[in-house]
Coordinates of C-alpha atoms in Angstrom, one line a residue:
X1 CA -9.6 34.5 -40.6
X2 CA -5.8 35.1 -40.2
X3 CA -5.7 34.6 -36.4
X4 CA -7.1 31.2 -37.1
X5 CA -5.0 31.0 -40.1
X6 CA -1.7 31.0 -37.4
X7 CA -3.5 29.2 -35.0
X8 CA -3.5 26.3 -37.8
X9 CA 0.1 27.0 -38.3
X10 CA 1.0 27.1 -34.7
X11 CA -0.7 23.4 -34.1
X12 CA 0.9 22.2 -37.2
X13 CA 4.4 23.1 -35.8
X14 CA 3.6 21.9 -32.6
X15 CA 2.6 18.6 -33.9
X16 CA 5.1 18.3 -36.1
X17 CA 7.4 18.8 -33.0
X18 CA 5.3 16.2 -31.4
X19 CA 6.0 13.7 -33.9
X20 CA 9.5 13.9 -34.1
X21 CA 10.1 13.9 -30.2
X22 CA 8.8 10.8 -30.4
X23 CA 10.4 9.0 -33.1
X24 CA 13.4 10.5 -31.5
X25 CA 12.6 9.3 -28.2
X26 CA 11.5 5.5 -29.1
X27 CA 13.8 5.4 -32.7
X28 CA 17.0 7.1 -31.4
X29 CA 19.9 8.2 -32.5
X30 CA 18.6 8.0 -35.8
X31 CA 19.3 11.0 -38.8
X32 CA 17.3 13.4 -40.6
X33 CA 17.0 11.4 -43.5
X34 CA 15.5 8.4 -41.0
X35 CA 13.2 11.1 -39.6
X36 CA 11.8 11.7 -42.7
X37 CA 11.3 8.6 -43.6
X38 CA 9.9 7.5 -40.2
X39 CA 7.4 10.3 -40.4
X40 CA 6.6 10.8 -43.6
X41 CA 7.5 14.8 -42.7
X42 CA 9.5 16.6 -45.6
X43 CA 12.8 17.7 -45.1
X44 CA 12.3 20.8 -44.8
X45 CA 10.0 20.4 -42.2
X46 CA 12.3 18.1 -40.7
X47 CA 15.1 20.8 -40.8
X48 CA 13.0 23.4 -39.3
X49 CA 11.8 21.2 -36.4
X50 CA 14.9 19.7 -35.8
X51 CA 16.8 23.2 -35.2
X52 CA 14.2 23.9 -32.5
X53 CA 14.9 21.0 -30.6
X54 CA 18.4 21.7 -31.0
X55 CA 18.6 25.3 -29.8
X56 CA 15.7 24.3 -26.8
X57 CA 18.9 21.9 -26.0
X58 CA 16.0 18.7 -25.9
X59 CA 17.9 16.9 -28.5
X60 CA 21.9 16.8 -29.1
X61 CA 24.1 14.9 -31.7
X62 CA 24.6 11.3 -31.6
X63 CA 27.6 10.8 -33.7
X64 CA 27.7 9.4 -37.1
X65 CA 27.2 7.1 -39.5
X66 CA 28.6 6.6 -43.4
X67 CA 26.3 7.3 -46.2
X68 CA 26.2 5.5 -49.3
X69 CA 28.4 7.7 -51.6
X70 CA 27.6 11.1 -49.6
X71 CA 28.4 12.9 -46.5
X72 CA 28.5 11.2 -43.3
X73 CA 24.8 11.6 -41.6
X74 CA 25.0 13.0 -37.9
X75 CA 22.4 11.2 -35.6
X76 CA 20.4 12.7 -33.0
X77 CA 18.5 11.8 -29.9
X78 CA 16.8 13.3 -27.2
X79 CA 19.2 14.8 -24.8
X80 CA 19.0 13.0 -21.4
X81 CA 19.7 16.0 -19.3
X82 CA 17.5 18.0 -20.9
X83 CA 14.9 17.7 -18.3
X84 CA 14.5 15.2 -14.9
X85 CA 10.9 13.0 -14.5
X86 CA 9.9 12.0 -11.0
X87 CA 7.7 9.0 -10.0
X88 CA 5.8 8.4 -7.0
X89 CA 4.4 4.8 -5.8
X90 CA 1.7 4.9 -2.9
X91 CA 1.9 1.5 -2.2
X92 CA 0.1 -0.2 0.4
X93 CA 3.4 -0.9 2.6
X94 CA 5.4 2.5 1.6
X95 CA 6.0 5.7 -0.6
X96 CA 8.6 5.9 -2.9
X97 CA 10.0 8.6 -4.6
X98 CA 12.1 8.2 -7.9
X99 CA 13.6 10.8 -9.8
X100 CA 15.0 10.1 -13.4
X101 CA 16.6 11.7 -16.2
X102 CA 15.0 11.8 -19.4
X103 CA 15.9 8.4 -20.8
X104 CA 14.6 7.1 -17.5
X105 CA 17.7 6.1 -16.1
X106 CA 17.1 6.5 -12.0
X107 CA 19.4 9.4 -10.4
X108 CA 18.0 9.5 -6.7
X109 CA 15.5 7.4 -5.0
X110 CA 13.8 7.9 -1.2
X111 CA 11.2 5.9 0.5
X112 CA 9.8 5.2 3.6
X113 CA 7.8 2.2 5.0
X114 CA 3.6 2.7 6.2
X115 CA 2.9 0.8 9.1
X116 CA 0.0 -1.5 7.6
X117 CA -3.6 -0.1 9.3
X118 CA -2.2 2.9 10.8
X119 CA -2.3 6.6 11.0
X120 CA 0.5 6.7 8.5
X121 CA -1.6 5.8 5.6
X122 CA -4.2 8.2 6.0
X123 CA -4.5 10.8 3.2
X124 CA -2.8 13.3 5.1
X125 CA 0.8 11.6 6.3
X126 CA 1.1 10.4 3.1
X127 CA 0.4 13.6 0.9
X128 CA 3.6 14.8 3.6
X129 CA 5.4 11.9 2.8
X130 CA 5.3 12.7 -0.9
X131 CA 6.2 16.8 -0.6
X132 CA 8.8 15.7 1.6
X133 CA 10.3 12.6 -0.7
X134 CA 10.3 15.2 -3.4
X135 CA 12.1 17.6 -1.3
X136 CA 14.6 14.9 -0.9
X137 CA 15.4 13.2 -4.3
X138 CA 15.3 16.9 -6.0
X139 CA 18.1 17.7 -3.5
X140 CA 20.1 14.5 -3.6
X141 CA 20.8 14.7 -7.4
X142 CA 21.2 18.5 -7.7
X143 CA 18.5 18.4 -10.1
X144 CA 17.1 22.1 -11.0
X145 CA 13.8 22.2 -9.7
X146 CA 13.3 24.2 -13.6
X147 CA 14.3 21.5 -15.2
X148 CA 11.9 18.6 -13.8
X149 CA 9.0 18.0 -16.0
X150 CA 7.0 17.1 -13.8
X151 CA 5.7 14.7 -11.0
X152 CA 3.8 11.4 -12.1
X153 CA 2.2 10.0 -8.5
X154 CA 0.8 6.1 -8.9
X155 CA -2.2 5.1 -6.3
X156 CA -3.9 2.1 -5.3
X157 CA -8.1 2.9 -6.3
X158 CA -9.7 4.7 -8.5
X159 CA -8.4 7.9 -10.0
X160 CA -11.0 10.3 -10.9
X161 CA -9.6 13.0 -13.8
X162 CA -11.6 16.6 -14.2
X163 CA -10.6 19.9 -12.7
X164 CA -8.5 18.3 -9.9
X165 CA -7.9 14.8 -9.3
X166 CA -9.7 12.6 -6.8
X167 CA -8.8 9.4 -5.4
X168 CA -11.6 6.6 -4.7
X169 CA -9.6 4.0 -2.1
X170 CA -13.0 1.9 -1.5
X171 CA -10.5 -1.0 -0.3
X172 CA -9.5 1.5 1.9
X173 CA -12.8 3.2 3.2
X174 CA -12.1 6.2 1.4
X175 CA -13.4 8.6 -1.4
X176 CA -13.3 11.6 -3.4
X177 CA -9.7 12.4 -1.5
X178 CA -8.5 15.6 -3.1
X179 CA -4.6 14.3 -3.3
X180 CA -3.9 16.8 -6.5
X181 CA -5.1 19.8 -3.7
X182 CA -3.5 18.4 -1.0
X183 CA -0.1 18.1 -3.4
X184 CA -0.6 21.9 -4.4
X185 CA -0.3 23.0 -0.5
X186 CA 3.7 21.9 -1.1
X187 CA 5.2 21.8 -4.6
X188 CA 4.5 24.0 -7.2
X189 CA 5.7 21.0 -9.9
X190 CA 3.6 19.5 -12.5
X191 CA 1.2 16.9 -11.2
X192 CA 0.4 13.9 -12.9
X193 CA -2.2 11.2 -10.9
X194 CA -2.9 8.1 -12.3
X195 CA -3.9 4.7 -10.5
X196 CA -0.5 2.9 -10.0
X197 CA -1.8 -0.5 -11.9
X198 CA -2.1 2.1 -15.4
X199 CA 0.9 4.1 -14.9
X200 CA 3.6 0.9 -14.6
X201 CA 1.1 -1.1 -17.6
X202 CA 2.2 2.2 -19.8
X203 CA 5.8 1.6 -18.7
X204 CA 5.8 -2.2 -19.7
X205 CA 4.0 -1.4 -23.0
X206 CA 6.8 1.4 -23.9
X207 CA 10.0 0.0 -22.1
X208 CA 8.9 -3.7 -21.4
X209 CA 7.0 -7.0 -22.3
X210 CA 4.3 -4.9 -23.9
X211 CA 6.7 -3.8 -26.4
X212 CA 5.3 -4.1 -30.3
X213 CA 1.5 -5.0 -28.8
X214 CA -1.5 -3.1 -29.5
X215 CA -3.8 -4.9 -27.4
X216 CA -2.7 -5.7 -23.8
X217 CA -3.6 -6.8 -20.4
X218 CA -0.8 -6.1 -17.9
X219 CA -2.5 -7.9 -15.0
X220 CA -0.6 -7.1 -11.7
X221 CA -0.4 -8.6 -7.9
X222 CA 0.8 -7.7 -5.1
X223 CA -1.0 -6.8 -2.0
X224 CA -4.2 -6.0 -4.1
X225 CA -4.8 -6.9 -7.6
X226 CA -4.8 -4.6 -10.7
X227 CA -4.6 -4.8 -14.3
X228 CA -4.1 -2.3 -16.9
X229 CA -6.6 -2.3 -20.1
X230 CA -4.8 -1.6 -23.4
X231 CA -6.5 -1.5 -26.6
X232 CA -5.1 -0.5 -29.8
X233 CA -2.3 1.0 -28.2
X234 CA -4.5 3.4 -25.5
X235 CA -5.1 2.5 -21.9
X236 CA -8.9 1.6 -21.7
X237 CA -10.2 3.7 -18.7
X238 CA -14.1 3.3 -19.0
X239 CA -16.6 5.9 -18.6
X240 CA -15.4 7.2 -14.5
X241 CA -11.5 5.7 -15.1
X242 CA -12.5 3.1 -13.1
X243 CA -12.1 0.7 -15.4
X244 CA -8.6 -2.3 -14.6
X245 CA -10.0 -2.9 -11.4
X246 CA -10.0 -6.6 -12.0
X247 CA -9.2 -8.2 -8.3
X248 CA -12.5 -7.0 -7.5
X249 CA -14.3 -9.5 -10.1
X250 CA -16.5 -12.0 -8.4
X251 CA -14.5 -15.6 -9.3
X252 CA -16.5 -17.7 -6.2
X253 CA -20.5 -16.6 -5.6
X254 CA -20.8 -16.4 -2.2
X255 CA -17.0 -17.5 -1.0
X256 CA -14.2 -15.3 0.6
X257 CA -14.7 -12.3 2.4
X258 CA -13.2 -8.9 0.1
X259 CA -11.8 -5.7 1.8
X260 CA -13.9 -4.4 -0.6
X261 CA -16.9 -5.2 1.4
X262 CA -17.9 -7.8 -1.2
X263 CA -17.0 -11.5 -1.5
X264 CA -15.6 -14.5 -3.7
X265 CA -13.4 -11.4 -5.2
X266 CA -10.2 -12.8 -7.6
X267 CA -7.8 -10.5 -4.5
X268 CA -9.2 -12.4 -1.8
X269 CA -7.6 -15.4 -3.1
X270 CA -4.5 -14.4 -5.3
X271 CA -3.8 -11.2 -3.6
X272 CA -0.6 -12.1 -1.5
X273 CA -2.3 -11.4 1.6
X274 CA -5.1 -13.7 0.3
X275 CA -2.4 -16.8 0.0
X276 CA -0.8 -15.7 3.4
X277 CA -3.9 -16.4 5.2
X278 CA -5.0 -19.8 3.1
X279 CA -1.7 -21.1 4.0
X280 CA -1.8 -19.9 7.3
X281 CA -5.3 -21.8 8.1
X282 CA -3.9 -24.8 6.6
X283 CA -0.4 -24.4 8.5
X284 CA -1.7 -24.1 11.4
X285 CA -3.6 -21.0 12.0
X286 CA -0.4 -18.4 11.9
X287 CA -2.5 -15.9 9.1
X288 CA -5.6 -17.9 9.4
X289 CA -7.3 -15.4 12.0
X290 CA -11.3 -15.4 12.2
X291 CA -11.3 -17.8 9.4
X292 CA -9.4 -20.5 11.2
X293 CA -11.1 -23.3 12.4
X294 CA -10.6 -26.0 14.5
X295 CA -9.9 -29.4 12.2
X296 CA -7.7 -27.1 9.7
X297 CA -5.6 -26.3 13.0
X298 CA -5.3 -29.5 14.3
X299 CA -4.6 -30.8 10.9
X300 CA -1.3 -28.2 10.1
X301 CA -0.2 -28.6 14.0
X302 CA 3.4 -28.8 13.2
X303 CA 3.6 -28.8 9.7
X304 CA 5.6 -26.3 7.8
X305 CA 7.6 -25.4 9.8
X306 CA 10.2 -23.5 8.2
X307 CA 7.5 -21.2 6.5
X308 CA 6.2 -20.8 9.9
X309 CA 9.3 -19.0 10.9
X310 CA 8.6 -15.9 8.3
X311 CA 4.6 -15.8 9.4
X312 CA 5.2 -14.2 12.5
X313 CA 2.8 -11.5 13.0
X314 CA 5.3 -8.6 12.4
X315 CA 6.6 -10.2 9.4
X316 CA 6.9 -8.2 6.0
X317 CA 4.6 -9.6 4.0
X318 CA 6.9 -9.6 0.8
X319 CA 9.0 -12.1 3.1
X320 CA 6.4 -14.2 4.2
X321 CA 4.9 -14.9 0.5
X322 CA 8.3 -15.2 -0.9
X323 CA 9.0 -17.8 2.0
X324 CA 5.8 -19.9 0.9
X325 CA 6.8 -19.9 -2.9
X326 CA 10.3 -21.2 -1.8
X327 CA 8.9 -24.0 -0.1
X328 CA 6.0 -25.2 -2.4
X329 CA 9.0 -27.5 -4.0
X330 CA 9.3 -29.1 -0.6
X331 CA 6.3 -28.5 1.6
X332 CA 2.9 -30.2 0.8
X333 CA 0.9 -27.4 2.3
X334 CA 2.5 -24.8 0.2
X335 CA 1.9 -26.4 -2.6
X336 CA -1.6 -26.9 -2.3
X337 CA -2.1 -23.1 -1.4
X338 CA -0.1 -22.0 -5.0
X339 CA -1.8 -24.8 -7.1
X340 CA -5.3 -23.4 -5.6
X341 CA -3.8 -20.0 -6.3
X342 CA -2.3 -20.7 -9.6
X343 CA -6.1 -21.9 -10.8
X344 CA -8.1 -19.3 -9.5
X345 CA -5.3 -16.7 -11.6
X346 CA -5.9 -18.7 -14.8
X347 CA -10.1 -18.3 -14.3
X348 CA -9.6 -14.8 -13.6
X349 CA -7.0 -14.5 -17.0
X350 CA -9.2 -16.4 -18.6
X351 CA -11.9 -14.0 -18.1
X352 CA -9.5 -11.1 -19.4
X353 CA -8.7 -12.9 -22.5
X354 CA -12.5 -14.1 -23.2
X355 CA -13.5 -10.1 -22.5
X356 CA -10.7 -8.7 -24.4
X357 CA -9.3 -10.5 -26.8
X358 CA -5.5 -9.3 -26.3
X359 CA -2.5 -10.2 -27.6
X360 CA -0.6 -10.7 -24.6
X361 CA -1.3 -10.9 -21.0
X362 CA 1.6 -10.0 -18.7
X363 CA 1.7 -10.5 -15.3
X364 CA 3.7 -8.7 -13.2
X365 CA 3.9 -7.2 -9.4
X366 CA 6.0 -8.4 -7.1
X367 CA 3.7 -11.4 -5.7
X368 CA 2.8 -12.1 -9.8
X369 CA 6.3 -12.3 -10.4
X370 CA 7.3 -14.8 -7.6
X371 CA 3.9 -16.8 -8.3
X372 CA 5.0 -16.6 -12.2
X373 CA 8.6 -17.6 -11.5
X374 CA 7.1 -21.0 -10.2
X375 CA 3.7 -21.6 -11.7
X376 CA 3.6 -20.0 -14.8
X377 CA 3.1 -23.3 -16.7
X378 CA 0.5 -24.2 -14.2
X379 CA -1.2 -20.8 -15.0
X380 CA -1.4 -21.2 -18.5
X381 CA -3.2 -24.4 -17.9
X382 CA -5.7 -23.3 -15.9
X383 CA -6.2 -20.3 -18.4
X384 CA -6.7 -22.3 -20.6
X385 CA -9.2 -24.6 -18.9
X386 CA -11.5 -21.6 -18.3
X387 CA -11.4 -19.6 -21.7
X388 CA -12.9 -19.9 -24.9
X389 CA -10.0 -22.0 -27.2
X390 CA -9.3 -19.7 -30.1
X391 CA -8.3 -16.3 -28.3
X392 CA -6.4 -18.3 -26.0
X393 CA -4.6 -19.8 -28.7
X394 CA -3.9 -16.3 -29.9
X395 CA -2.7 -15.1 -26.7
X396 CA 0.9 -14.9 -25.3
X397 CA 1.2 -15.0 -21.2
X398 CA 4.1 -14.1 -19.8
X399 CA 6.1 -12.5 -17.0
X400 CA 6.8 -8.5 -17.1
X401 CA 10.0 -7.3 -17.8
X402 CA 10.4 -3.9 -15.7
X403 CA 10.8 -6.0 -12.5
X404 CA 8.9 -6.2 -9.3
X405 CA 8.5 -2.5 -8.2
X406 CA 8.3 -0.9 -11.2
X407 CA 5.2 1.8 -10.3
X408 CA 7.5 4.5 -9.5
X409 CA 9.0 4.2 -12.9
X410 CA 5.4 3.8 -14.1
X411 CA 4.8 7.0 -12.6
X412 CA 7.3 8.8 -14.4
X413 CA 5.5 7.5 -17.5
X414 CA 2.8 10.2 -16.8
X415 CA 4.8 13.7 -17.1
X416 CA 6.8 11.7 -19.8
X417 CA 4.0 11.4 -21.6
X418 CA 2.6 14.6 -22.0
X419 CA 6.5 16.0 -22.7
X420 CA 6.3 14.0 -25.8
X421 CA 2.8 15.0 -26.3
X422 CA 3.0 19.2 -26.3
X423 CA 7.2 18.7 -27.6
X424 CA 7.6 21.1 -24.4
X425 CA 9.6 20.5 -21.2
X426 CA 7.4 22.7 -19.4

């Protein structure tokens, strides 16, 4: 009875410590007498808790502000050296490695491009490309390997959480990849694995649009399509995490042809590759590939011209989708391709907001935010064409605030959250 007796007092300390870290973290600088009131803890517990943080060096003093008739009241906050976060983003075009102070605020960044189809992306070169973008940020800002909290690593797929994590790339032709054993062979940090669509929909609901919202869709494009799930204020992961994966909804029976392997997928016609090709059948075949036929090359033989100039076949993609987006003001073809886009994005938010009911849907990615820059009006239209009136009504869409390669920081979410959740560094 008395070892569970401190077991009970040693989770009520730790939660307390929990508790605090957070208001402190989100709130801060704020006093002790704001703590209190914040949490509803007493002041002596308050005291107690505080002095731990204090002597673990996580929080510091924050100055001072008068009191009504007493003592001025020193404010505190969480101590942004205290401990470093890094990020990883597995994109589809490169890794990036971020590493951050607590606060978030970026101290050393390393990346390197992937070769689209090749040998680079395979599980292997990229696990190296990780260990050795740790290697490199760690060493850039003089951070104490001690002191980092851990590693949060964002993937395309499905993220499969147990005893290790496993990776499901099915756009990709791969599954089960052990990544969190394959990390272990070169870093002895904390790992944290999360698909990269969750970890930077966590960052916008903390740091970003998502701010004050309990129920969320942070529905994100780029190369593939992704969306993070949040209801009442918890990332909604489904019963194998594989829930988000909504650029693999069916928005056309029987039309376009999916990496997935399936068809008439929302990616495979607003994922930016998606739009690249459209436009490039209808522009005269540059993306178009199998798909292009004869009449829709003969029909775009000369026509955008100046879009045709960032379609060559080495081309960064980024470039290229930015390049059609610029010219849709201009260029008929262009716009046709976003209009076509912009409506099948509002069936498939449309779909979001008649399955979940959120407050807010905020799209973000780098191709979401160009597309949004332009067509957001156009979006909300065709939303609202395709879902049911009242939860529309009751739904704000808008553009993400983190900007347009924000998974790393998304990433650092993940050790960030767990910090906040034990009150421990390490």
């Amino acid at each position: 009875m008395g070892q569970m007796n401190r077991r009970t007092v040693r989770d009520l300390r730790r939660g307390n410590r929990s508790t605090l870290l957070r208001q402190l973290y989100f709130q801060g600088p704020v006093s002790r007498q704001e703590l209190g009131t914040l949490t509803g803890l007493s002041s002596g517990s308050v005291s107690n808790v505080v002095g731990e943080l204090l002597a673990d060096g996580l929080v510091e003093e924050a100055g001072s502000v008068e009191s009504d008739g007493g003592r001025p009241r020193t404010l505190l906050r969480v101590a942004p050296g205290s401990g470093h976060l890094i990020g990883v983003d597995v994109g589809e075009t490169h890794v990036r490695v971020e590493l951050f102070d607590l606060t978030l605020t970026e101290l050393a960044r390393w990346e390197h491009p992937l070769t689209p189809g090749g040998l680079e992306r395979e599980p292997e070169p990229v696990v190296g490309h990780i260990l050795t973008g740790l290697d490199a940020v760690v060493a850039k800002s003089g951070a104490e390997p001690g002191k980092v909290i851990g590693v949060g690593v964002g993937v395309p797929g499905v993220v499969e959480q147990g005893d290790e994590a496993l990776v499901h790339g099915p756009t990709a032709g791969r599954d089960a990849v052990p990544l969190e054993r394959l990390l272990r062979t070169g870093t002895e940090l904390p790992l944290f694995i999360d698909n990269g669509a969750t970890a930077q929909g966590q960052a916008e609901m903390w740091f970003g649009a998502g701010r004050g919202a309990d129920n969320a869709v942070i529905a994100l494009i780029g190369s593939g399509v992704g969306a993070a799930i949040v209801t009442a204020g918890m990332p909604y992961r489904g019963a194998t995490s594989s829930a988000g994966e909504w650029g693999h909804t069916v928005v056309q029976v029987g039309g376009r042809a999916c990496r997935c392997g399936a068809v008439g997928c929302l990616e495979a016609y607003v994922g930016a590759q998606a739009v690249l090709d459209r436009y490039g059948r209808r522009a005269g075949g540059v993306y178009g590939g199998a798909e292009e036929d004869a009449a829709g090359a003969g029909a775009g033989a000369g026509a955008g011209a100046g879009v045709g100039a960032c379609l060559g076949a080495g081309e960064d993609q980024q470039a290229a989708f930015a390049a059609i987006v610029g010219a849709a003001g201009t260029e008929a073809r262009a716009r046709e391709v976003l209009e076509e886009t912009a409506a099948y994005l509002g069936a498939g938010i449309a779909d979001l907001i008649n399955l979940f009911n959120p407050e807010r849907i905020i799209l973000g990615g780098w191709a979401g935010l160009l597309l949004g820059g332009r067509m957001l009006p156009r979006i909300r239209a065709a939303t609202a064409a395709y879902a049911l009136h009242r939860p529309y009504a009751q739904t704000e869409i808008g553009l993400a605030e983190l900007g347009p390669d924000a998974v790393a920081l998304g990433a650092a979410t993940l050790p960030l959250a767990h910090f906040l959740a034990t009150g421990r560094a390490r």
